[in-house]
Amino acid sequence: MSQAPQFPHIVQDNMKAYLDALGDDAALFVAPHHATRSNDTEYTYRQSSDILYLCGWMDPEMVLLLRPKSEKPVVMFVQPKDPKREIWTGIRPGVEGAKQDFGADEAYPISDLAKQLPHLLMGFERLHYQFAENPTMDKLLMNSIQKANRSGRKNGLSGPDVFVHPAKVLHRLRQIKSSAEIEVMRKAVAITKKAHEEAMAMTAPGVFEYQLEAKISYVFRSHGGTGAGYASIVGGGNNAVILHYVTNDQPLRDGDVVCVDAGCELGSYTGDITRAWPVNGKFTPAQREIYEAVLAANEAAIQVCRPGIRYREIHEASVQSLTESMVRLGLLEGDVDEIIANEGYKKFFMHGTGHWLGMDVHDVGSYVDGTDAIVLEPGMILTVEPGIYIDVADESVPEQYRGIGIRLEDDILITADGYENLSADIAKSVEDVERLVGSHLS
Ligand code: GLY
Ligand code: MN
Ligand code: MN
């Protein structure tokens, strides 16, 4: 596939930071299998984000071994050049390409892994490796360590006997984005804005959910994105109550709200944005009340984002605001504090208020620090995505609110003195959304 990393400066900086952080340890990363889609054809391959982060290698059948305290710290095992296969699946960088363009100090064909690994692991006590994800690799690794231990006896050396989850070091680095990474995410969000606003503009009763999805995919790809960073959710009416609805096969109905959760992936980094709008361009009073309740929670939660606060404070602000609205609108009865304490709001808001965002839509990085939530730091990027979901069959709520699902999701960068909402200019006020809907039918 790709002959060089899309953003070489980013992966070079990432690799350097990680090698420094590893100290005397070694680390091993394994590309996931290429999954079959049907018969002998495969899904489009997506490399593991850990490997993309460190070297930008996009092809399957690859292992990355890092040994910072050795002469040749970056070792890659890759698909070798194979002209007959390359006719079908594209040019492979091969062993030479790994060294020339992807930062390998040493590279081998992937078939050499079992032969090379025992001596390459020799003398490293601690190995950063994600166990129990790939049984074949787990077994190959155990065999390699056994060989290293046996052959090392004579000179007092052995293979690793302490295994460290990549979350401990690598995922902490991935959690804090560099300014170059932030620039790429800014662009991913800018493309996402165009996609959402074009989807709003083409919305009308009778348009199918998949037509909005197709427009969104078209905009993502036509601006250089890889595509959607996760399956786009386009739920009209009660379909929006299904949180990860991706069937997207129904017509949009006059009088419904459509909820769209879609984010462009660019250079392996993804946006994650949700907007909701009335199919006919005008919210009913009840839809508007729910929309404004979610908008108020979205704004309240974004307002608390800044370095030094605990991660849970964002969710607390959103729950406080949503619960007050639920009581005011008659969705729930009782005392707001009590409803929060017994989590009664979960009937209509059953997910968290957000997650880390980066190369993975639900990005790596810890949410806790000891016994409390993690403290926010500059360079973290997270989503803020409160919602209210009322099933059409829920007879406990006033009729006018049934069959409405609304989530409003923004991508927030924590800065030195506060936050920057990367998606601030994607239409979100009632007026902006209503003005855009149906403005350019196609
Ligand atoms: N798009 C999935 C999410 O918002 O978490
Ligand atoms: Mn999200
Ligand atoms: Mn989302």
Coordinates of C-alpha atoms and ligand atoms in Angstrom, one line a residue:
M1 CA 0.0 0.0 0.0
S2 CA 1.6 3.2 1.1
Q3 CA 5.2 3.8 0.1
A4 CA 6.0 6.1 3.0
P5 CA 4.3 7.5 6.1
Q6 CA 1.7 10.2 5.3
F7 CA 3.1 12.5 8.0
P8 CA 6.8 11.4 8.4
H9 CA 7.6 14.2 10.9
I10 CA 4.8 13.1 13.2
V11 CA 5.9 9.4 13.3
Q12 CA 9.5 10.3 13.7
D13 CA 8.8 12.5 16.7
N14 CA 6.5 9.9 18.2
M15 CA 9.1 7.1 17.8
K16 CA 11.8 9.2 19.3
A17 CA 9.7 10.1 22.3
Y18 CA 8.7 6.5 22.8
L19 CA 12.3 5.1 22.6
D20 CA 13.3 7.7 25.2
A21 CA 10.5 6.7 27.4
L22 CA 11.2 2.9 27.1
G23 CA 14.6 3.3 28.7
D24 CA 16.1 -0.2 29.1
D25 CA 12.9 -2.0 28.2
A26 CA 12.0 -3.6 24.8
A27 CA 8.6 -3.4 23.1
L28 CA 6.8 -5.6 20.5
F29 CA 3.8 -4.6 18.4
V30 CA 2.0 -6.9 16.0
A31 CA -0.1 -5.9 13.0
P32 CA -3.7 -7.3 13.2
H33 CA -4.9 -10.0 10.8
H34 CA -6.4 -9.0 7.5
A35 CA -10.0 -10.0 8.0
T36 CA -12.0 -11.8 5.3
R37 CA -15.1 -10.0 4.1
S38 CA -16.5 -12.6 1.7
N39 CA -15.0 -15.8 0.2
D40 CA -11.5 -14.8 -0.8
T41 CA -11.9 -11.0 -0.6
E42 CA -10.9 -8.9 2.4
Y43 CA -12.0 -5.8 4.3
T44 CA -10.0 -2.7 3.7
Y45 CA -7.0 -3.1 6.0
R46 CA -6.6 -0.8 8.9
Q47 CA -3.3 -1.1 10.7
S48 CA -3.2 -1.0 14.5
S49 CA -3.0 2.6 15.8
D50 CA 0.1 1.8 17.9
I51 CA 2.1 0.8 14.8
L52 CA 0.7 3.8 12.8
Y53 CA 1.7 6.1 15.7
L54 CA 5.2 4.9 15.8
C55 CA 6.2 4.3 12.2
G56 CA 3.2 4.8 9.8
W57 CA 3.5 1.3 8.4
M58 CA 0.1 0.5 6.8
D59 CA 0.3 -3.1 5.6
P60 CA -0.6 -6.4 7.3
E61 CA 1.9 -9.2 8.3
M62 CA 4.2 -6.8 10.2
V63 CA 5.9 -6.9 13.6
L64 CA 7.7 -3.9 15.1
L65 CA 10.3 -4.6 17.8
L66 CA 12.0 -1.8 19.7
R67 CA 15.2 -2.2 21.6
P68 CA 16.3 1.3 22.6
K69 CA 19.4 0.3 24.5
S70 CA 20.8 -1.6 21.5
E71 CA 22.8 -0.4 18.5
K72 CA 19.8 -0.8 16.2
P73 CA 16.8 0.1 18.2
V74 CA 14.0 -0.1 15.5
V75 CA 13.6 -3.6 14.0
M76 CA 10.8 -4.4 11.5
F77 CA 9.6 -7.7 10.2
V78 CA 7.6 -7.0 7.0
Q79 CA 6.0 -8.5 3.9
P80 CA 9.0 -9.0 1.5
K81 CA 8.8 -7.7 -2.0
D82 CA 6.9 -10.2 -4.2
P83 CA 6.3 -9.0 -7.8
K84 CA 3.6 -11.6 -8.4
R85 CA 1.5 -10.6 -5.3
E86 CA 2.2 -6.9 -5.9
I87 CA 0.4 -7.2 -9.3
W88 CA -2.8 -7.9 -7.3
T89 CA -2.5 -5.9 -4.1
G90 CA -0.1 -3.1 -4.8
I91 CA 3.5 -2.2 -4.3
R92 CA 5.1 -3.3 -1.0
P93 CA 7.8 -1.3 0.6
G94 CA 9.5 -4.5 1.5
V95 CA 12.6 -4.9 3.7
E96 CA 14.5 -2.1 1.9
G97 CA 11.5 0.3 2.0
A98 CA 11.2 -0.4 5.8
K99 CA 14.7 0.9 6.3
Q100 CA 14.6 3.7 3.7
D101 CA 11.2 5.2 4.4
F102 CA 9.8 3.9 7.7
G103 CA 12.7 4.4 10.1
A104 CA 13.8 0.8 10.5
D105 CA 17.5 0.3 11.6
E106 CA 17.1 -3.4 10.8
A107 CA 14.5 -5.2 8.8
Y108 CA 13.7 -8.8 7.9
P109 CA 11.0 -10.6 6.0
I110 CA 8.1 -11.6 8.3
S111 CA 8.9 -15.3 7.8
D112 CA 12.2 -14.7 9.7
L113 CA 10.4 -13.7 12.9
A114 CA 10.7 -17.0 14.8
K115 CA 14.3 -17.4 13.8
Q116 CA 15.4 -13.8 14.8
L117 CA 13.2 -13.1 17.9
P118 CA 15.1 -15.3 20.4
H119 CA 18.4 -13.5 20.1
L120 CA 16.9 -10.1 19.6
L121 CA 15.0 -10.4 22.9
M122 CA 18.0 -11.7 24.8
G123 CA 19.1 -9.5 27.6
F124 CA 15.9 -7.5 27.9
E125 CA 14.2 -8.1 31.2
R126 CA 11.0 -6.2 30.5
L127 CA 8.9 -6.4 27.3
H128 CA 6.0 -4.0 26.5
Y129 CA 3.6 -6.3 24.7
Q130 CA -0.2 -6.7 24.7
F131 CA -0.9 -10.2 25.7
A132 CA -4.1 -12.2 24.9
E133 CA -5.0 -10.4 21.7
N134 CA -3.3 -12.7 19.2
P135 CA -2.8 -16.3 20.4
T136 CA -0.5 -17.2 17.5
M137 CA 1.8 -14.4 18.4
D138 CA 1.6 -15.2 22.1
K139 CA 2.7 -18.7 21.3
L140 CA 5.5 -17.6 19.0
L141 CA 6.7 -15.2 21.7
M142 CA 6.7 -17.8 24.4
N143 CA 8.7 -20.2 22.2
S144 CA 11.2 -17.4 21.4
I145 CA 11.6 -16.6 25.1
Q146 CA 12.1 -20.3 25.9
K147 CA 14.8 -20.5 23.2
A148 CA 16.5 -17.3 24.5
N149 CA 16.5 -18.7 28.1
R150 CA 18.0 -22.0 27.1
S151 CA 20.7 -20.6 24.8
G152 CA 21.5 -17.7 27.2
R153 CA 22.2 -20.0 30.2
K154 CA 25.9 -20.3 29.3
N155 CA 26.5 -16.5 29.5
G156 CA 24.0 -15.6 32.2
L157 CA 21.5 -14.0 29.8
S158 CA 17.8 -14.7 29.3
G159 CA 14.7 -13.4 27.6
P160 CA 12.2 -11.0 29.1
D161 CA 10.3 -12.2 32.2
V162 CA 8.3 -9.1 32.9
F163 CA 5.5 -8.1 30.6
V164 CA 4.2 -4.5 30.5
H165 CA 0.9 -3.5 28.9
P166 CA 1.5 -0.8 26.2
A167 CA -1.0 1.4 28.2
K168 CA 1.6 2.1 30.8
V169 CA 4.0 4.0 28.5
L170 CA 2.9 4.2 24.9
H171 CA -0.7 5.0 25.5
R172 CA 0.2 7.8 27.9
L173 CA 2.2 9.3 25.1
R174 CA -0.7 8.9 22.7
Q175 CA -3.0 10.6 25.1
I176 CA -1.1 13.9 24.8
K177 CA -1.2 15.2 21.3
S178 CA 1.7 17.1 19.8
S179 CA 1.1 20.3 17.9
A180 CA 1.6 18.5 14.6
E181 CA -1.0 15.9 15.6
I182 CA -3.4 18.6 16.6
E183 CA -3.0 20.2 13.2
V184 CA -4.0 16.9 11.5
M185 CA -7.0 16.6 13.8
R186 CA -8.0 20.1 13.1
K187 CA -8.1 19.3 9.4
A188 CA -10.1 16.1 10.0
V189 CA -12.7 18.1 11.9
A190 CA -12.8 20.8 9.2
I191 CA -13.7 18.1 6.6
T192 CA -16.2 16.7 9.0
K193 CA -17.8 20.1 9.2
K194 CA -18.3 20.2 5.5
A195 CA -19.8 16.7 5.5
H196 CA -22.3 17.5 8.3
E197 CA -23.4 20.7 6.8
E198 CA -23.8 19.2 3.3
A199 CA -25.8 16.5 4.8
M200 CA -28.0 19.1 6.6
A201 CA -28.4 21.0 3.3
M202 CA -29.6 17.9 1.3
T203 CA -32.1 16.8 4.0
A204 CA -35.8 16.7 3.2
P205 CA -38.7 14.3 3.9
G206 CA -38.3 11.1 1.7
V207 CA -34.5 11.3 1.5
F208 CA -33.0 8.1 2.8
E209 CA -30.6 7.8 5.7
Y210 CA -28.1 6.1 3.4
Q211 CA -28.2 9.1 1.1
L212 CA -27.0 11.3 3.9
E213 CA -24.4 8.6 4.7
A214 CA -23.3 8.6 1.1
K215 CA -22.9 12.4 1.0
I216 CA -20.9 12.3 4.2
S217 CA -18.6 9.5 2.8
Y218 CA -18.2 11.5 -0.5
V219 CA -17.2 14.6 1.3
F220 CA -14.7 12.7 3.5
R221 CA -13.0 11.1 0.6
S222 CA -13.1 14.0 -1.8
H223 CA -11.2 16.1 0.7
G224 CA -8.4 13.6 1.1
G225 CA -9.7 11.8 4.1
T226 CA -9.3 8.0 4.4
G227 CA -13.0 7.8 4.9
A228 CA -15.2 7.6 8.0
G229 CA -13.2 6.9 11.2
Y230 CA -16.0 4.7 12.4
A231 CA -19.3 3.6 10.7
S232 CA -21.4 6.7 10.2
I233 CA -24.6 6.7 12.3
V234 CA -27.6 8.3 10.5
G235 CA -30.8 7.7 12.5
G236 CA -34.1 9.3 11.6
G237 CA -36.9 9.5 14.2
N238 CA -36.8 6.6 16.6
N239 CA -33.7 5.1 14.9
A240 CA -31.7 7.8 16.8
V241 CA -32.7 6.1 20.0
I242 CA -30.4 3.2 19.0
L243 CA -27.0 4.6 20.1
H244 CA -24.9 2.8 17.4
Y245 CA -27.5 2.6 14.7
V246 CA -25.6 2.0 11.4
T247 CA -28.2 0.3 9.3
N248 CA -29.1 3.6 7.8
D249 CA -31.7 2.2 5.4
Q250 CA -34.9 4.1 6.2
P251 CA -36.5 7.1 4.6
L252 CA -36.4 10.3 6.6
R253 CA -39.9 11.3 7.6
D254 CA -41.6 14.7 7.7
G255 CA -41.8 15.8 11.3
D256 CA -38.9 13.7 12.6
V257 CA -35.4 14.7 13.8
V258 CA -32.4 13.0 12.3
C259 CA -29.3 12.4 14.4
V260 CA -26.0 12.1 12.6
D261 CA -22.8 10.9 14.2
A262 CA -19.9 10.9 11.7
G263 CA -16.2 11.8 11.7
C264 CA -13.6 12.0 9.0
E265 CA -10.4 10.1 9.4
L266 CA -7.4 11.9 7.9
G267 CA -3.8 10.6 8.1
S268 CA -5.0 8.0 10.7
Y269 CA -6.6 10.6 13.1
T270 CA -10.3 10.9 13.3
G271 CA -13.0 13.4 14.2
D272 CA -16.1 12.3 16.1
I273 CA -19.0 14.7 15.7
T274 CA -22.7 14.4 16.3
R275 CA -25.4 16.9 15.1
A276 CA -29.2 16.5 15.0
W277 CA -31.6 18.4 12.8
P278 CA -35.3 18.5 11.8
V279 CA -36.0 16.6 8.6
N280 CA -38.4 19.4 7.3
G281 CA -36.2 22.2 8.5
K282 CA -38.3 23.3 11.5
F283 CA -38.2 21.7 15.0
T284 CA -41.6 21.1 16.6
P285 CA -41.8 22.9 20.0
A286 CA -41.2 19.5 21.8
Q287 CA -38.2 18.7 19.6
R288 CA -36.8 22.1 20.2
E289 CA -37.2 21.7 24.0
I290 CA -35.2 18.4 23.9
Y291 CA -32.7 19.9 21.5
E292 CA -32.1 22.9 23.7
A293 CA -31.8 20.7 26.8
V294 CA -29.0 18.7 25.1
L295 CA -27.4 21.9 23.8
A296 CA -27.4 23.4 27.3
A297 CA -25.7 20.2 28.6
N298 CA -23.2 20.2 25.8
E299 CA -22.3 23.8 26.5
A300 CA -22.2 23.4 30.3
A301 CA -19.9 20.4 30.0
I302 CA -17.6 22.1 27.5
Q303 CA -17.3 25.1 29.8
V304 CA -15.7 23.1 32.6
C305 CA -12.9 21.7 30.3
R306 CA -9.5 23.0 31.4
P307 CA -6.2 21.7 32.7
G308 CA -6.3 20.7 36.4
I309 CA -9.9 19.5 36.6
R310 CA -10.7 15.8 37.0
Y311 CA -12.1 14.0 34.0
R312 CA -15.4 13.1 35.8
E313 CA -16.3 16.8 36.3
I314 CA -17.2 17.0 32.6
H315 CA -19.8 14.2 33.0
E316 CA -21.0 15.7 36.3
A317 CA -21.7 19.0 34.6
S318 CA -23.6 17.3 31.7
V319 CA -25.6 15.1 34.0
Q320 CA -26.5 18.0 36.3
S321 CA -27.8 20.0 33.3
L322 CA -29.6 17.1 31.6
T323 CA -31.3 16.0 34.8
E324 CA -32.5 19.5 35.6
S325 CA -34.0 19.7 32.0
M326 CA -35.6 16.2 32.3
V327 CA -37.4 17.2 35.5
R328 CA -38.4 20.6 34.1
L329 CA -39.8 19.0 30.9
G330 CA -41.7 16.3 32.9
L331 CA -39.6 13.4 31.6
L332 CA -38.7 12.5 35.2
E333 CA -40.3 13.4 38.5
G334 CA -38.6 14.1 41.7
D335 CA -35.7 15.9 43.2
V336 CA -32.8 16.5 40.9
D337 CA -30.1 15.6 43.4
E338 CA -31.8 12.4 44.3
I339 CA -32.3 11.5 40.6
I340 CA -28.6 12.1 40.1
A341 CA -27.6 10.1 43.2
N342 CA -29.7 7.1 42.1
E343 CA -28.8 7.5 38.4
G344 CA -32.5 7.9 37.3
Y345 CA -31.3 10.1 34.4
K346 CA -29.9 7.0 32.8
K347 CA -33.3 6.1 31.5
F348 CA -32.8 8.8 28.9
F349 CA -29.0 9.4 29.0
M350 CA -27.4 6.0 29.3
H351 CA -23.8 6.6 28.1
G352 CA -20.8 8.6 29.3
T353 CA -20.4 12.2 28.3
G354 CA -17.3 11.5 26.2
H355 CA -14.0 9.7 25.6
W356 CA -10.5 10.4 24.5
L357 CA -10.1 11.0 20.7
G358 CA -7.2 10.5 18.4
M359 CA -6.1 7.7 16.1
D360 CA -8.8 5.5 17.6
V361 CA -12.3 7.0 17.8
H362 CA -12.4 5.7 21.4
D363 CA -8.8 6.5 21.9
V364 CA -6.3 4.9 24.3
G365 CA -5.4 6.6 27.5
S366 CA -6.4 6.1 31.1
Y367 CA -9.5 7.6 32.7
V368 CA -8.3 7.1 36.2
D369 CA -5.4 8.1 38.4
G370 CA -5.3 6.0 41.5
T371 CA -8.7 6.1 43.1
D372 CA -10.0 9.2 41.3
A373 CA -10.6 10.3 37.7
I374 CA -7.5 11.5 35.8
V375 CA -6.6 15.2 35.9
L376 CA -6.8 16.9 32.5
E377 CA -3.6 18.2 30.9
P378 CA -2.9 20.4 27.8
G379 CA -2.7 18.3 24.6
M380 CA -5.5 15.9 25.6
I381 CA -8.4 15.7 23.1
L382 CA -11.8 14.4 24.2
T383 CA -15.3 14.4 23.0
V384 CA -18.3 16.0 24.9
E385 CA -21.4 14.3 23.8
P386 CA -24.5 14.5 26.0
G387 CA -27.8 13.2 24.6
I388 CA -31.4 12.5 25.4
Y389 CA -33.1 9.4 23.9
I390 CA -36.8 8.8 24.3
D391 CA -38.2 5.6 22.8
V392 CA -41.4 6.0 20.8
A393 CA -43.0 3.2 22.9
D394 CA -42.2 4.9 26.2
E395 CA -45.6 5.7 27.6
S396 CA -44.2 7.1 30.8
V397 CA -43.3 10.4 29.1
P398 CA -45.6 13.1 27.6
E399 CA -46.5 12.0 24.0
Q400 CA -44.9 14.9 22.2
Y401 CA -41.5 13.8 23.3
R402 CA -41.7 10.2 22.2
G403 CA -39.4 9.0 19.3
I404 CA -36.8 11.8 19.7
G405 CA -33.1 11.0 20.0
I406 CA -30.7 13.9 20.1
R407 CA -27.0 13.9 20.8
L408 CA -24.6 16.8 20.3
E409 CA -21.0 15.9 20.2
D410 CA -17.9 18.2 19.9
D411 CA -14.2 17.5 19.9
I412 CA -12.4 19.4 22.6
L413 CA -8.6 20.1 22.9
I414 CA -7.3 20.9 26.4
T415 CA -5.0 24.0 26.1
A416 CA -2.6 25.6 28.5
D417 CA -5.3 27.8 30.0
G418 CA -8.6 26.3 29.0
Y419 CA -9.9 24.5 26.0
E420 CA -10.4 24.9 22.3
N421 CA -13.5 23.5 20.7
L422 CA -12.2 22.1 17.4
S423 CA -15.7 21.7 16.1
A424 CA -17.1 25.0 17.4
D425 CA -18.0 26.2 13.9
I426 CA -20.1 23.3 12.9
A427 CA -23.7 24.5 12.8
K428 CA -25.2 23.8 16.2
S429 CA -27.6 26.6 17.3
V430 CA -31.3 26.0 16.5
E431 CA -31.2 28.9 14.1
D432 CA -28.1 27.8 12.2
V433 CA -29.3 24.3 11.9
E434 CA -32.8 25.2 10.7
R435 CA -31.3 27.6 8.2
L436 CA -29.1 25.0 6.7
V437 CA -31.6 22.1 6.4
G438 CA -32.9 21.7 2.9
S439 CA -30.9 24.7 1.6
H440 CA -29.3 22.7 -1.1
L441 CA -31.3 19.7 -2.1
S442 CA -29.4 17.3 -4.4
Ligands
GLY1 N1 -19.2 7.7 17.4 C1 -19.1 6.9 18.5 C2 -19.1 7.8 19.7 O1 -19.5 8.9 19.7 O2 -18.6 7.4 20.7
MN2 MN -17.9 9.9 20.6
MN3 MN -19.7 10.0 17.9

